[in-house]
Coordinates of C-alpha atoms and ligand atoms in Angstrom, one line a residue:
M1 CA -13.2 5.5 -12.2
N2 CA -11.0 3.5 -10.6
A3 CA -10.4 5.9 -7.3
V4 CA -12.8 9.5 -6.5
T5 CA -9.3 12.4 -6.4
P6 CA -9.7 15.1 -4.5
L7 CA -9.6 18.6 -6.5
H8 CA -8.0 19.5 -3.5
D9 CA -5.1 20.4 -1.6
T10 CA -7.2 20.0 1.5
D11 CA -9.3 17.4 3.3
P12 CA -11.7 16.9 0.4
A13 CA -14.8 16.0 2.4
R14 CA -13.6 20.3 3.4
G15 CA -13.0 21.4 -0.5
S16 CA -13.1 25.0 -0.5
R17 CA -12.2 28.2 1.5
L18 CA -15.5 29.2 1.7
E19 CA -16.4 27.9 5.3
A20 CA -20.6 27.6 4.4
L21 CA -19.8 26.2 1.9
N22 CA -18.3 23.3 3.6
R23 CA -19.9 23.5 6.2
W24 CA -23.3 23.0 4.3
V25 CA -21.8 19.7 2.7
E26 CA -21.0 18.7 5.6
E27 CA -24.1 19.5 6.5
V28 CA -25.8 17.8 4.0
A29 CA -23.5 15.2 3.7
A30 CA -24.4 14.1 7.4
L31 CA -28.1 13.9 6.5
T32 CA -27.4 12.0 3.0
R33 CA -24.6 9.0 4.2
P34 CA -22.6 8.9 0.8
E35 CA -19.9 6.4 1.0
R36 CA -17.8 9.6 -0.5
I37 CA -17.1 13.1 -1.4
H38 CA -15.7 14.3 -5.0
W39 CA -15.3 17.9 -4.9
C40 CA -15.7 18.2 -9.3
D41 CA -13.5 20.5 -10.8
G42 CA -14.6 21.1 -14.7
S43 CA -11.9 19.2 -15.8
Q44 CA -11.7 17.6 -18.7
A45 CA -9.9 13.8 -17.0
E46 CA -12.2 14.5 -14.3
Y47 CA -14.8 13.9 -17.0
D48 CA -13.8 11.0 -19.1
A49 CA -13.6 9.5 -15.8
L50 CA -17.1 9.9 -15.1
L51 CA -17.8 7.9 -18.6
A52 CA -16.4 5.8 -17.5
R53 CA -18.2 5.3 -14.6
M54 CA -21.0 5.4 -16.1
Q55 CA -20.9 3.3 -19.4
A56 CA -18.9 0.5 -16.5
D57 CA -22.3 0.3 -14.8
G58 CA -25.1 0.7 -17.8
T59 CA -26.2 4.8 -16.5
L60 CA -24.7 5.5 -20.6
S61 CA -23.9 2.7 -23.5
P62 CA -22.0 4.4 -26.6
L63 CA -23.3 5.5 -29.6
N64 CA -21.8 3.9 -32.9
R65 CA -18.2 5.7 -32.6
E66 CA -17.8 6.6 -36.9
T67 CA -21.4 8.2 -37.0
H68 CA -21.4 10.2 -33.4
P69 CA -17.7 10.1 -32.2
N70 CA -17.6 10.3 -28.1
C71 CA -21.8 10.4 -28.1
W72 CA -23.1 8.3 -25.7
L73 CA -26.7 6.8 -25.3
H74 CA -28.8 7.7 -21.8
R75 CA -32.4 5.8 -21.4
S76 CA -33.5 6.5 -18.1
D77 CA -36.1 4.5 -16.1
P78 CA -39.7 4.7 -18.5
D79 CA -41.1 7.0 -15.0
D80 CA -38.8 9.6 -14.8
V81 CA -39.0 11.2 -19.2
A82 CA -40.1 15.2 -18.4
R83 CA -40.7 18.5 -16.4
V84 CA -43.2 17.3 -13.3
E85 CA -44.5 20.6 -13.1
H86 CA -47.0 19.0 -10.5
L87 CA -44.4 17.8 -7.7
T88 CA -42.3 21.0 -8.2
F89 CA -43.2 23.9 -5.5
V90 CA -42.1 27.5 -4.4
C91 CA -41.3 27.6 -0.8
T92 CA -41.8 31.1 0.2
R93 CA -43.3 31.9 4.2
E94 CA -45.8 33.5 2.2
R95 CA -48.2 31.8 0.3
D96 CA -49.7 34.7 -1.3
D97 CA -46.0 35.4 -2.8
A98 CA -45.9 32.0 -4.9
G99 CA -49.4 33.2 -6.4
P100 CA -52.1 30.9 -7.8
N101 CA -49.3 29.8 -10.9
N102 CA -47.3 28.1 -8.7
H103 CA -47.8 25.1 -6.4
W104 CA -46.7 25.6 -2.7
M105 CA -44.9 24.9 0.2
A106 CA -44.8 26.5 4.1
P107 CA -40.8 25.9 4.3
T108 CA -40.8 24.4 7.1
E109 CA -43.2 22.0 5.6
A110 CA -40.9 21.5 2.7
H111 CA -38.2 21.2 4.0
A112 CA -38.5 18.3 6.7
K113 CA -41.2 16.5 4.1
I114 CA -38.0 16.8 1.5
D115 CA -35.2 15.8 4.0
A116 CA -37.6 12.8 5.3
L117 CA -36.7 11.7 2.2
F118 CA -32.9 12.4 2.4
E119 CA -32.2 11.3 4.9
G120 CA -29.2 7.6 4.1
C121 CA -30.3 8.6 0.1
M122 CA -26.9 8.8 -1.2
R123 CA -25.5 5.3 1.6
G124 CA -23.3 3.2 -0.3
R125 CA -23.7 6.5 -3.4
T126 CA -20.7 9.0 -4.4
L127 CA -22.0 13.0 -3.8
Y128 CA -20.4 15.5 -6.2
V129 CA -20.3 19.0 -4.6
V130 CA -21.1 20.8 -8.4
P131 CA -20.1 24.7 -8.3
Y132 CA -20.7 26.8 -11.5
C133 CA -21.5 29.4 -12.6
M134 CA -24.4 30.4 -15.4
G135 CA -23.2 33.2 -16.8
P136 CA -19.8 34.2 -18.8
I137 CA -17.9 33.4 -15.5
D138 CA -16.7 37.0 -16.3
S139 CA -19.3 38.2 -16.4
P140 CA -21.7 40.5 -14.3
L141 CA -24.5 39.5 -14.9
A142 CA -23.7 36.0 -14.4
R143 CA -24.8 34.3 -10.8
C144 CA -23.1 31.3 -9.4
G145 CA -25.1 28.2 -7.3
V146 CA -23.6 24.7 -5.4
E147 CA -25.3 21.6 -7.3
I148 CA -25.2 18.5 -4.8
T149 CA -26.0 15.7 -6.7
D150 CA -26.1 11.8 -6.3
S151 CA -26.1 11.3 -10.1
P152 CA -23.3 11.0 -12.6
Y153 CA -25.2 11.8 -15.0
V154 CA -26.1 15.5 -13.9
V155 CA -23.4 15.9 -13.3
A156 CA -22.1 14.8 -16.6
N157 CA -24.8 17.5 -18.1
M158 CA -23.8 20.6 -16.0
R159 CA -20.6 20.1 -17.0
I160 CA -22.0 20.7 -21.0
M161 CA -24.6 23.1 -20.0
T162 CA -22.5 25.4 -17.7
R163 CA -19.7 27.0 -16.6
M164 CA -18.2 23.5 -14.4
G165 CA -15.9 23.5 -11.1
A166 CA -12.8 24.7 -10.6
A167 CA -13.2 28.9 -12.1
A168 CA -16.8 28.6 -10.8
L169 CA -15.7 27.6 -7.4
A170 CA -13.2 30.1 -7.7
R171 CA -15.9 33.2 -8.2
I172 CA -18.4 31.4 -5.7
E173 CA -14.5 32.4 -3.5
R174 CA -14.2 35.5 -4.0
E175 CA -17.6 36.8 -3.6
G176 CA -18.1 34.0 -0.4
A177 CA -15.1 36.2 1.3
A178 CA -16.2 39.8 -0.4
R179 CA -19.5 39.6 1.6
G180 CA -17.3 38.7 4.4
E181 CA -18.2 34.1 4.3
R182 CA -21.8 35.1 4.0
T183 CA -23.5 31.4 2.1
D184 CA -26.2 33.6 0.0
T185 CA -24.3 34.9 -3.2
F186 CA -24.3 31.3 -4.8
V187 CA -28.0 29.2 -5.0
K188 CA -27.4 25.9 -3.0
G189 CA -28.5 23.3 -4.9
L190 CA -29.5 19.2 -3.1
H191 CA -30.4 16.4 -5.6
S192 CA -31.0 13.2 -5.3
L193 CA -32.1 10.3 -7.5
G194 CA -33.4 8.6 -4.9
E195 CA -35.6 5.6 -5.7
L196 CA -37.0 7.6 -8.7
D197 CA -40.4 6.8 -7.5
P198 CA -42.7 9.1 -8.9
E199 CA -44.6 8.6 -5.6
R200 CA -41.4 10.1 -3.6
R201 CA -40.4 13.2 -6.0
F202 CA -41.1 16.3 -4.8
I203 CA -38.7 19.6 -6.9
M204 CA -38.6 22.3 -4.2
H205 CA -37.3 26.3 -4.3
F206 CA -36.6 28.3 -1.7
P207 CA -35.9 31.4 -2.7
E208 CA -35.9 33.7 0.0
E209 CA -33.5 31.1 1.1
L210 CA -31.3 30.9 -2.7
A211 CA -32.1 26.9 -2.4
I212 CA -34.1 23.9 -4.5
K213 CA -33.9 20.7 -2.7
S214 CA -34.5 17.8 -5.4
Y215 CA -35.7 14.4 -4.8
G216 CA -36.7 11.2 -7.0
S217 CA -36.1 12.2 -10.3
G218 CA -32.9 12.4 -13.0
Y219 CA -34.7 14.4 -15.4
G220 CA -33.4 17.6 -17.2
G221 CA -35.2 20.1 -15.9
N222 CA -36.1 18.6 -12.7
A223 CA -32.7 17.2 -11.5
L224 CA -29.9 19.8 -13.7
L225 CA -30.8 22.8 -10.8
G226 CA -28.9 25.4 -13.2
K227 CA -31.4 25.4 -15.2
K228 CA -34.3 26.0 -14.4
C229 CA -34.6 25.9 -10.5
H230 CA -31.7 28.0 -10.7
A231 CA -31.7 30.0 -13.8
L232 CA -35.3 30.5 -13.9
R233 CA -37.2 29.8 -10.8
I234 CA -35.3 31.4 -8.0
A235 CA -33.9 33.4 -10.2
S236 CA -37.1 35.5 -11.4
W237 CA -37.1 36.0 -8.1
Q238 CA -33.8 38.2 -7.7
A239 CA -34.9 39.8 -10.5
R240 CA -37.7 41.7 -9.2
Q241 CA -36.0 42.7 -6.3
E242 CA -32.9 43.6 -8.0
G243 CA -34.2 45.2 -11.2
W244 CA -33.4 42.3 -14.1
L245 CA -35.7 39.8 -16.1
A246 CA -34.7 36.3 -15.8
E247 CA -37.0 34.4 -18.3
H248 CA -37.5 31.3 -21.0
M249 CA -36.7 32.7 -23.9
L250 CA -33.8 32.3 -26.9
I251 CA -31.5 34.4 -27.5
V252 CA -30.9 35.2 -32.0
G253 CA -28.7 37.6 -33.9
I254 CA -29.9 38.6 -36.8
E255 CA -27.1 40.5 -39.4
N256 CA -28.5 41.8 -42.8
P257 CA -26.5 42.8 -45.7
Q258 CA -25.5 46.0 -44.9
G259 CA -23.2 43.4 -41.9
E260 CA -25.7 45.5 -38.5
T261 CA -27.0 43.0 -36.1
H262 CA -30.4 43.0 -34.6
Y263 CA -30.8 41.0 -31.8
I264 CA -34.1 39.8 -31.0
A265 CA -35.0 37.1 -27.2
A266 CA -38.2 35.5 -27.7
A267 CA -39.9 33.1 -25.2
F268 CA -42.0 30.5 -26.5
P269 CA -43.0 27.6 -24.4
S270 CA -41.7 24.1 -24.1
A271 CA -41.4 22.8 -27.4
C272 CA -42.6 24.9 -29.0
G273 CA -39.6 26.3 -31.7
K274 CA -37.3 28.0 -29.4
T275 CA -34.0 26.0 -30.6
N276 CA -35.2 26.1 -33.6
L277 CA -35.7 29.4 -34.4
A278 CA -31.7 29.9 -32.2
M279 CA -30.2 28.6 -35.4
L280 CA -32.2 29.0 -37.9
I281 CA -30.1 28.7 -41.1
P282 CA -31.8 31.7 -43.6
P283 CA -33.2 30.4 -46.7
E284 CA -31.4 30.5 -50.0
R285 CA -32.5 34.6 -50.7
Y286 CA -31.7 34.9 -48.3
R287 CA -27.7 33.9 -47.8
E288 CA -27.7 35.3 -51.4
A289 CA -27.9 38.1 -49.8
D290 CA -25.4 37.8 -47.2
W291 CA -27.7 37.4 -44.5
K292 CA -26.8 35.5 -41.2
V293 CA -28.1 34.8 -38.3
W294 CA -26.3 34.3 -35.0
T295 CA -26.8 32.2 -31.9
V296 CA -26.2 33.3 -28.3
G297 CA -29.1 31.0 -26.8
D298 CA -32.3 28.7 -26.5
D299 CA -34.2 28.2 -23.6
I300 CA -32.5 31.4 -21.3
C301 CA -32.0 34.6 -21.2
W302 CA -30.8 36.9 -18.6
M303 CA -30.9 40.3 -19.1
R304 CA -31.0 44.4 -17.6
P305 CA -30.4 47.5 -18.0
G306 CA -27.3 49.1 -19.6
E307 CA -26.6 52.4 -19.2
D308 CA -27.5 53.3 -22.8
G309 CA -31.3 52.6 -22.1
R310 CA -31.1 49.4 -23.8
L311 CA -32.0 46.1 -22.7
W312 CA -28.5 44.1 -22.7
A313 CA -28.8 39.8 -22.5
I314 CA -26.8 36.9 -21.2
N315 CA -26.9 33.3 -21.2
P316 CA -27.0 32.3 -18.6
E317 CA -26.0 28.5 -20.2
A318 CA -23.3 27.3 -21.4
G319 CA -24.6 25.0 -23.5
F320 CA -28.4 23.2 -25.2
F321 CA -30.9 20.6 -24.0
G322 CA -32.9 20.4 -27.1
V323 CA -35.5 18.6 -28.0
A324 CA -34.7 15.5 -30.5
P325 CA -37.9 14.1 -31.7
G326 CA -38.5 16.5 -35.3
T327 CA -34.6 17.7 -35.8
S328 CA -34.1 16.6 -39.2
A329 CA -31.1 18.3 -42.2
R330 CA -34.5 19.5 -43.5
S331 CA -36.2 21.2 -40.4
N332 CA -32.8 21.8 -38.4
P333 CA -29.3 20.8 -40.6
N334 CA -27.5 23.4 -37.7
A335 CA -29.1 21.6 -35.0
L336 CA -27.3 18.1 -36.6
A337 CA -24.2 19.8 -37.1
T338 CA -23.5 20.5 -33.5
I339 CA -23.9 17.1 -32.1
A340 CA -22.4 15.2 -35.0
R341 CA -20.0 14.9 -31.9
D342 CA -19.3 14.7 -27.9
T343 CA -23.9 14.4 -27.3
I344 CA -25.7 12.8 -24.4
F345 CA -28.8 11.7 -25.9
T346 CA -31.3 10.8 -23.6
N347 CA -34.0 8.2 -24.0
V348 CA -34.0 7.8 -28.2
A349 CA -33.9 5.6 -30.4
V350 CA -31.2 3.9 -32.1
T351 CA -30.9 2.3 -34.7
D352 CA -29.1 -1.7 -36.0
D353 CA -26.1 -0.3 -36.5
N354 CA -26.4 1.8 -33.1
Q355 CA -26.7 5.5 -34.7
P356 CA -28.8 7.8 -32.3
W357 CA -32.6 7.8 -34.5
W358 CA -36.0 9.9 -33.7
E359 CA -39.7 10.5 -35.2
G360 CA -38.5 13.7 -38.1
L361 CA -35.1 12.3 -38.3
D362 CA -35.3 10.5 -41.8
D363 CA -37.3 7.7 -42.9
R364 CA -34.8 4.8 -41.2
V365 CA -36.4 1.8 -39.5
P366 CA -35.1 2.1 -35.5
A367 CA -34.1 -1.4 -34.2
L368 CA -34.0 -0.2 -30.8
D369 CA -36.8 1.5 -29.1
W370 CA -36.5 4.7 -26.7
Q371 CA -36.5 2.2 -23.4
G372 CA -34.7 -0.5 -25.5
R373 CA -36.9 -2.0 -27.2
P374 CA -37.6 -4.3 -30.5
Y375 CA -38.8 -1.5 -32.4
D376 CA -42.7 -2.1 -32.6
P377 CA -45.3 0.6 -33.6
A378 CA -47.5 -0.9 -31.5
N379 CA -45.6 0.1 -28.5
G380 CA -46.1 4.4 -29.5
P381 CA -43.0 6.5 -31.1
A382 CA -39.2 5.0 -30.9
A383 CA -37.9 8.0 -29.0
H384 CA -39.6 9.3 -26.7
P385 CA -41.6 11.7 -28.0
N386 CA -39.2 14.5 -25.1
S387 CA -36.4 12.3 -25.8
R388 CA -33.3 15.2 -26.0
F389 CA -29.7 15.6 -26.5
T390 CA -27.0 17.6 -24.4
V391 CA -24.7 19.1 -26.4
S392 CA -22.0 21.9 -25.9
A393 CA -22.9 25.7 -27.9
K394 CA -19.1 25.7 -28.5
Q395 CA -20.2 22.5 -31.1
C396 CA -22.9 25.0 -32.8
P397 CA -21.3 26.4 -36.1
T398 CA -23.4 29.9 -35.8
Y399 CA -22.8 29.8 -32.5
S400 CA -22.4 33.8 -32.0
P401 CA -19.0 35.3 -31.4
H402 CA -20.5 37.5 -29.1
A403 CA -22.2 35.3 -27.0
E404 CA -19.5 35.3 -24.1
D405 CA -19.5 39.2 -23.9
P406 CA -19.5 39.9 -20.6
Q407 CA -21.8 42.7 -20.9
G408 CA -24.3 40.7 -23.0
V409 CA -26.3 42.0 -26.4
P410 CA -28.1 44.2 -26.9
I411 CA -31.8 43.9 -28.2
S412 CA -33.8 45.7 -30.0
A413 CA -36.9 42.9 -30.8
I414 CA -38.9 41.0 -27.8
V415 CA -41.2 37.9 -29.8
F416 CA -43.4 35.5 -27.5
G417 CA -45.7 33.2 -29.3
G418 CA -47.4 29.5 -28.7
R419 CA -48.4 26.6 -30.4
R420 CA -52.2 27.7 -31.9
A421 CA -54.2 25.4 -33.9
S422 CA -56.6 28.5 -35.1
L423 CA -57.3 32.0 -34.6
V424 CA -53.8 33.4 -34.1
P425 CA -52.2 34.9 -36.7
L426 CA -48.9 34.8 -38.2
V427 CA -47.5 37.7 -37.0
F428 CA -48.4 40.7 -34.8
E429 CA -46.7 44.7 -33.2
A430 CA -47.8 45.7 -29.6
R431 CA -48.8 49.0 -30.0
D432 CA -46.1 49.6 -27.1
W433 CA -44.4 48.2 -24.1
T434 CA -47.9 48.3 -21.8
H435 CA -49.6 46.2 -24.5
G436 CA -46.6 44.4 -25.7
V437 CA -46.8 43.3 -21.7
L438 CA -50.6 42.2 -22.2
V439 CA -49.8 40.4 -25.6
G440 CA -47.1 37.8 -23.5
A441 CA -49.8 38.0 -20.0
A442 CA -52.1 36.9 -22.5
M443 CA -50.1 33.7 -23.9
A444 CA -51.6 30.7 -24.5
S445 CA -50.4 27.6 -26.3
E446 CA -50.9 23.3 -26.5
T447 CA -49.0 22.0 -24.6
T448 CA -46.3 19.3 -25.0
A449 CA -44.7 15.9 -23.9
A450 CA -41.6 17.9 -21.8
A451 CA -43.3 18.2 -19.1
A452 CA -45.8 15.0 -17.5
G453 CA -49.6 15.3 -18.7
K454 CA -51.8 15.1 -21.4
T455 CA -51.1 16.7 -24.9
G456 CA -52.3 19.1 -26.9
V457 CA -54.3 20.9 -24.2
V458 CA -54.2 24.7 -24.4
R459 CA -53.8 26.3 -21.1
R460 CA -52.2 30.1 -20.0
D461 CA -48.6 29.9 -20.2
P462 CA -47.9 34.0 -20.0
M463 CA -44.5 35.0 -20.9
A464 CA -44.4 31.6 -21.3
M465 CA -43.5 31.2 -17.3
K466 CA -46.4 29.1 -15.9
P467 CA -43.6 26.4 -15.5
F468 CA -41.0 28.6 -14.2
C469 CA -41.7 31.9 -12.2
G470 CA -40.5 32.1 -9.2
Y471 CA -43.2 34.4 -7.2
H472 CA -46.4 35.5 -8.0
F473 CA -48.0 36.3 -11.8
G474 CA -49.5 39.8 -10.4
D475 CA -45.7 41.2 -9.1
Y476 CA -44.6 39.7 -11.8
F477 CA -46.6 41.8 -14.6
A478 CA -46.1 44.7 -12.4
H479 CA -42.0 44.4 -13.2
W480 CA -42.0 44.3 -16.2
L481 CA -44.2 47.4 -17.1
S482 CA -41.8 48.5 -14.4
F483 CA -38.8 48.9 -17.0
D484 CA -41.2 51.6 -18.6
K485 CA -38.9 54.6 -17.3
P486 CA -37.6 57.8 -18.5
G487 CA -34.7 57.5 -20.1
A488 CA -35.6 53.6 -21.3
K489 CA -34.7 52.2 -24.9
L490 CA -37.1 49.3 -24.1
P491 CA -37.1 47.0 -27.6
K492 CA -40.4 46.6 -29.2
I493 CA -42.9 43.4 -29.0
F494 CA -44.4 41.6 -31.2
H495 CA -46.7 38.0 -31.2
V496 CA -46.4 35.3 -33.7
N497 CA -47.5 31.8 -33.9
W498 CA -45.6 29.2 -36.1
F499 CA -48.6 27.2 -36.1
R500 CA -51.5 27.7 -37.3
K501 CA -53.4 24.9 -39.1
D502 CA -55.8 24.5 -42.1
A503 CA -59.5 23.3 -41.8
D504 CA -57.5 20.1 -43.1
G505 CA -54.8 19.8 -39.8
R506 CA -52.0 20.9 -41.4
F507 CA -49.9 23.6 -41.2
L508 CA -50.3 26.6 -43.1
W509 CA -47.0 28.5 -42.3
P510 CA -43.9 26.4 -43.3
G511 CA -41.6 27.5 -40.6
F512 CA -38.3 26.8 -39.7
S513 CA -35.8 28.6 -42.6
E514 CA -39.3 30.1 -43.1
N515 CA -39.4 31.7 -39.9
L516 CA -36.4 34.3 -41.0
R517 CA -39.4 36.3 -43.5
V518 CA -41.5 37.2 -40.6
L519 CA -37.7 38.3 -38.7
E520 CA -36.9 40.2 -41.1
W521 CA -40.8 42.4 -41.0
I522 CA -39.8 42.2 -37.0
I523 CA -36.5 44.9 -37.7
G524 CA -38.2 46.1 -40.5
R525 CA -40.8 47.7 -37.7
V526 CA -37.6 47.9 -34.7
E527 CA -35.6 50.1 -37.2
G528 CA -39.3 51.8 -38.8
R529 CA -39.2 51.3 -41.9
A530 CA -41.5 48.1 -43.0
E531 CA -44.8 48.7 -43.3
G532 CA -48.3 47.4 -41.3
V533 CA -51.9 47.8 -40.5
Q534 CA -53.0 49.2 -37.0
T535 CA -55.9 46.6 -36.2
P536 CA -56.9 45.6 -31.8
I537 CA -54.6 43.8 -31.8
G538 CA -52.1 45.3 -32.4
V539 CA -49.9 46.0 -35.9
L540 CA -50.0 43.3 -38.6
P541 CA -48.5 42.8 -42.0
D542 CA -50.4 43.4 -45.2
T543 CA -49.8 40.1 -47.1
T544 CA -47.4 42.3 -49.7
D545 CA -45.2 43.1 -46.1
L546 CA -43.7 40.0 -45.5
Y547 CA -40.2 39.3 -48.5
L548 CA -41.7 36.0 -50.4
G549 CA -39.6 35.6 -52.9
G550 CA -38.7 31.8 -53.7
L551 CA -42.3 30.1 -51.2
P552 CA -43.6 28.7 -53.3
L553 CA -46.8 31.3 -53.0
E554 CA -49.6 29.2 -55.0
A555 CA -49.0 26.2 -51.9
I556 CA -49.7 29.5 -48.8
N557 CA -52.8 31.0 -48.3
L558 CA -51.6 34.7 -46.4
E559 CA -54.3 35.8 -46.8
R560 CA -55.7 33.1 -43.5
L561 CA -52.2 33.5 -42.4
L562 CA -52.8 37.0 -41.4
S563 CA -56.5 37.2 -40.6
L564 CA -57.7 38.3 -38.3
D565 CA -62.1 36.9 -36.8
H566 CA -62.6 40.0 -34.4
G567 CA -66.0 37.8 -33.6
D568 CA -62.9 34.8 -32.1
W569 CA -61.0 37.8 -30.7
V570 CA -63.2 39.4 -28.7
V571 CA -64.1 35.3 -27.0
E572 CA -60.6 34.8 -25.9
L573 CA -59.7 37.7 -24.7
K574 CA -63.5 36.9 -22.4
G575 CA -61.4 33.6 -21.5
F576 CA -57.7 36.3 -20.5
A577 CA -60.8 38.3 -18.1
V578 CA -61.5 35.8 -16.7
H579 CA -57.4 34.3 -15.8
L580 CA -56.5 37.5 -15.3
E581 CA -58.9 38.1 -12.3
G582 CA -57.4 35.2 -11.3
Y583 CA -54.4 36.6 -9.9
G584 CA -56.2 39.4 -7.3
A585 CA -55.8 42.3 -6.1
R586 CA -51.5 42.6 -7.2
L587 CA -53.4 42.4 -11.3
P588 CA -51.9 46.5 -12.0
R589 CA -53.9 47.9 -13.3
E590 CA -52.8 49.4 -16.3
L591 CA -53.3 46.1 -17.4
S592 CA -56.8 46.0 -17.1
E593 CA -56.9 49.3 -17.8
E594 CA -54.8 47.9 -21.2
H595 CA -57.6 44.7 -22.2
M596 CA -60.7 46.7 -21.7
R597 CA -59.1 49.1 -24.0
I598 CA -58.2 45.6 -27.0
S599 CA -61.6 44.8 -26.7
A600 CA -63.7 48.0 -27.0
D601 CA -61.6 48.8 -29.6
L602 CA -62.7 45.2 -31.2
L603 CA -65.9 45.7 -30.8
H604 CA -65.9 48.9 -32.6
S605 CA -64.2 48.0 -35.2
Ligands
GTP701 P1 -37.8 23.8 -24.4 O1 -36.0 23.4 -24.9 O2 -38.7 22.4 -24.5 O3 -38.3 25.0 -24.2 O4 -38.5 23.9 -26.3 P2 -38.0 24.4 -27.8 O5 -38.6 25.9 -27.8 O6 -36.7 25.1 -27.8 O7 -38.4 24.4 -29.5 P3 -37.6 23.1 -30.1 O8 -37.1 24.5 -31.0 O9 -37.1 22.3 -30.0 O10 -39.2 22.8 -30.1 C1 -40.2 22.3 -30.3 C2 -40.7 21.3 -32.6 O11 -41.0 22.0 -32.5 C3 -39.5 20.4 -32.4 O12 -40.8 18.7 -33.1 C4 -39.6 21.5 -34.0 O13 -39.7 20.7 -35.6 C5 -41.1 21.7 -33.4 N1 -40.8 23.0 -34.4 C6 -39.7 23.9 -34.0 N2 -40.0 25.1 -35.0 C7 -41.5 25.3 -35.7 C8 -41.8 26.1 -37.0 O14 -41.4 27.0 -37.4 N3 -42.9 25.2 -37.8 C9 -43.2 23.9 -37.1 N4 -44.5 23.2 -37.5 N5 -43.2 23.7 -36.3 C10 -41.4 24.0 -35.4
SPV702 C1 -38.4 22.7 -20.9 O1 -39.6 22.0 -20.6 O2 -38.5 24.0 -21.0 C2 -37.4 22.3 -21.5 C3 -36.4 20.9 -21.1 O3 -36.4 23.4 -21.6 S1 -36.1 21.1 -19.4 O4 -34.9 21.2 -18.7 O5 -36.5 20.1 -18.8 O6 -36.7 21.8 -18.5
MN703 MN1 -37.1 25.2 -22.3

């Protein structure tokens, strides 16, 4: 990029029609001292110029142009490869509002601490002003933000992941004008790469100010502020006040042979299968029978009750920031088709002909690992376990024709799930909404490489929101319960576990496309057709209630997958009771009562 083009006909340092926004940009510039200010318009020309600049400075390198047209490799700092939950804070005036589920710091202290880091940090750099919209630009459910960043990689990723640029700015200006120049119509996110020093890294949220400050990381959820920081932590806070839900959920449409589509929203923790389920391709027998699966979103879901009492959901994102390892022609051919062009790959390995490669893709041997070193198995995996692709949702062959409907799609079922090697059956259904909220609150899952820290440890992750709920979990559960009111036509709630293992450590369930068999049962239950067996933890299918045609039945131990060990469940629920006590007085009484009811049922059955 030669010269940075001002994108507005006004002074580039004061580039919007919203005074409050211009003032904030000026304040940030006065603090961070950038060499230049660039207001992003989101155009292709701007994107191409950014890519050229990053290629020139080594931030990105082109991948094989024949096999992967317009695809790029970014190698992050080796100490900056995942979200950092221990450095992520929710800074509310009252400590208890952040809850035991968040790290907390007093807002004044937090501002002082992080502003000291921001001081002068953009010297010699360009400050990019990135207006973005989370959700279809014309959707009443969508919300806007502005991210200020000094990372062109962040700008490029934000352009893929959000509706970024002129249209978003126009909406922000319009909403600002309607509110009389007040700033609180959009979320203000300030981000700097800083020195990429893990000792000087913070991700701070100020929900009462609709503000985010992130310093010292360029990675995904730490730096693309529209994603986890805005669309989950800040939005969950707003959603509670305004009567809607901001969730860590995929949204998928399942079309049956009669042409009817049910939309399912599913919350699984990070790297536990949302992208894969959202892009599922039906098994052969289902394809022959004309079942179709439509992708609406793979990570975040905003939903609110419509006039008809149903929950209507949008995907606030415009792209996928998906886990690369494990993605293959067998597990997720749809993702492979999606990322065949115009994709940014972060921390993957490359083959000798410069194609992106990761563990599980195929049996080629890579040439260079994610750090650019000649591949040596002694150094660990070739691709970082949290290596990712960033790609526009529009490139997904099964992207739903309704994915951008302004009013969203109606949700028929909510599915919770985790990575549980033992105990938890393949699928069960909650008896009612309150029980379903308890099932979500009781979620636990083995930790993954998506966040820094030890992997494979089972931890409580209610609704897959442990790292993302911007307020006290006790209040959050109460908010969930509040949707059950007269006139509501709430989705049924289920729990799944694709990850149960046998004694030899092998997955009991084939997973991936075969998960449609479980979704079919779920839809059957929603429609009142499918059979099930009442148990203390909910309704389970019998081995004959799931369609298994075309599966190698001798290889699948369905009895085991659907088995319930009462003794182990009593122990599980005791552990969960201790966890619930941690929420203190803010825990809704209905949940404790529901918990006691199920525990009693287990002991007496
Ligand atoms: P985030 O983007 O981190 O929020 O994760 P995600 O929930 O979208 O996870 P994703 O779908 O990318 O899956 C992560 C890992 O789980 C990949 O390595 C997948 O191969 C694996 N996985 C997904 N679905 C299944 C399944 O049905 N069975 C098994 N065994 N593994 C699965
Ligand atoms: C997750 O960790 O849940 C992700 C990736 O979806 S990140 O954007 O880094 O949060
Ligand atoms: Mn996620």
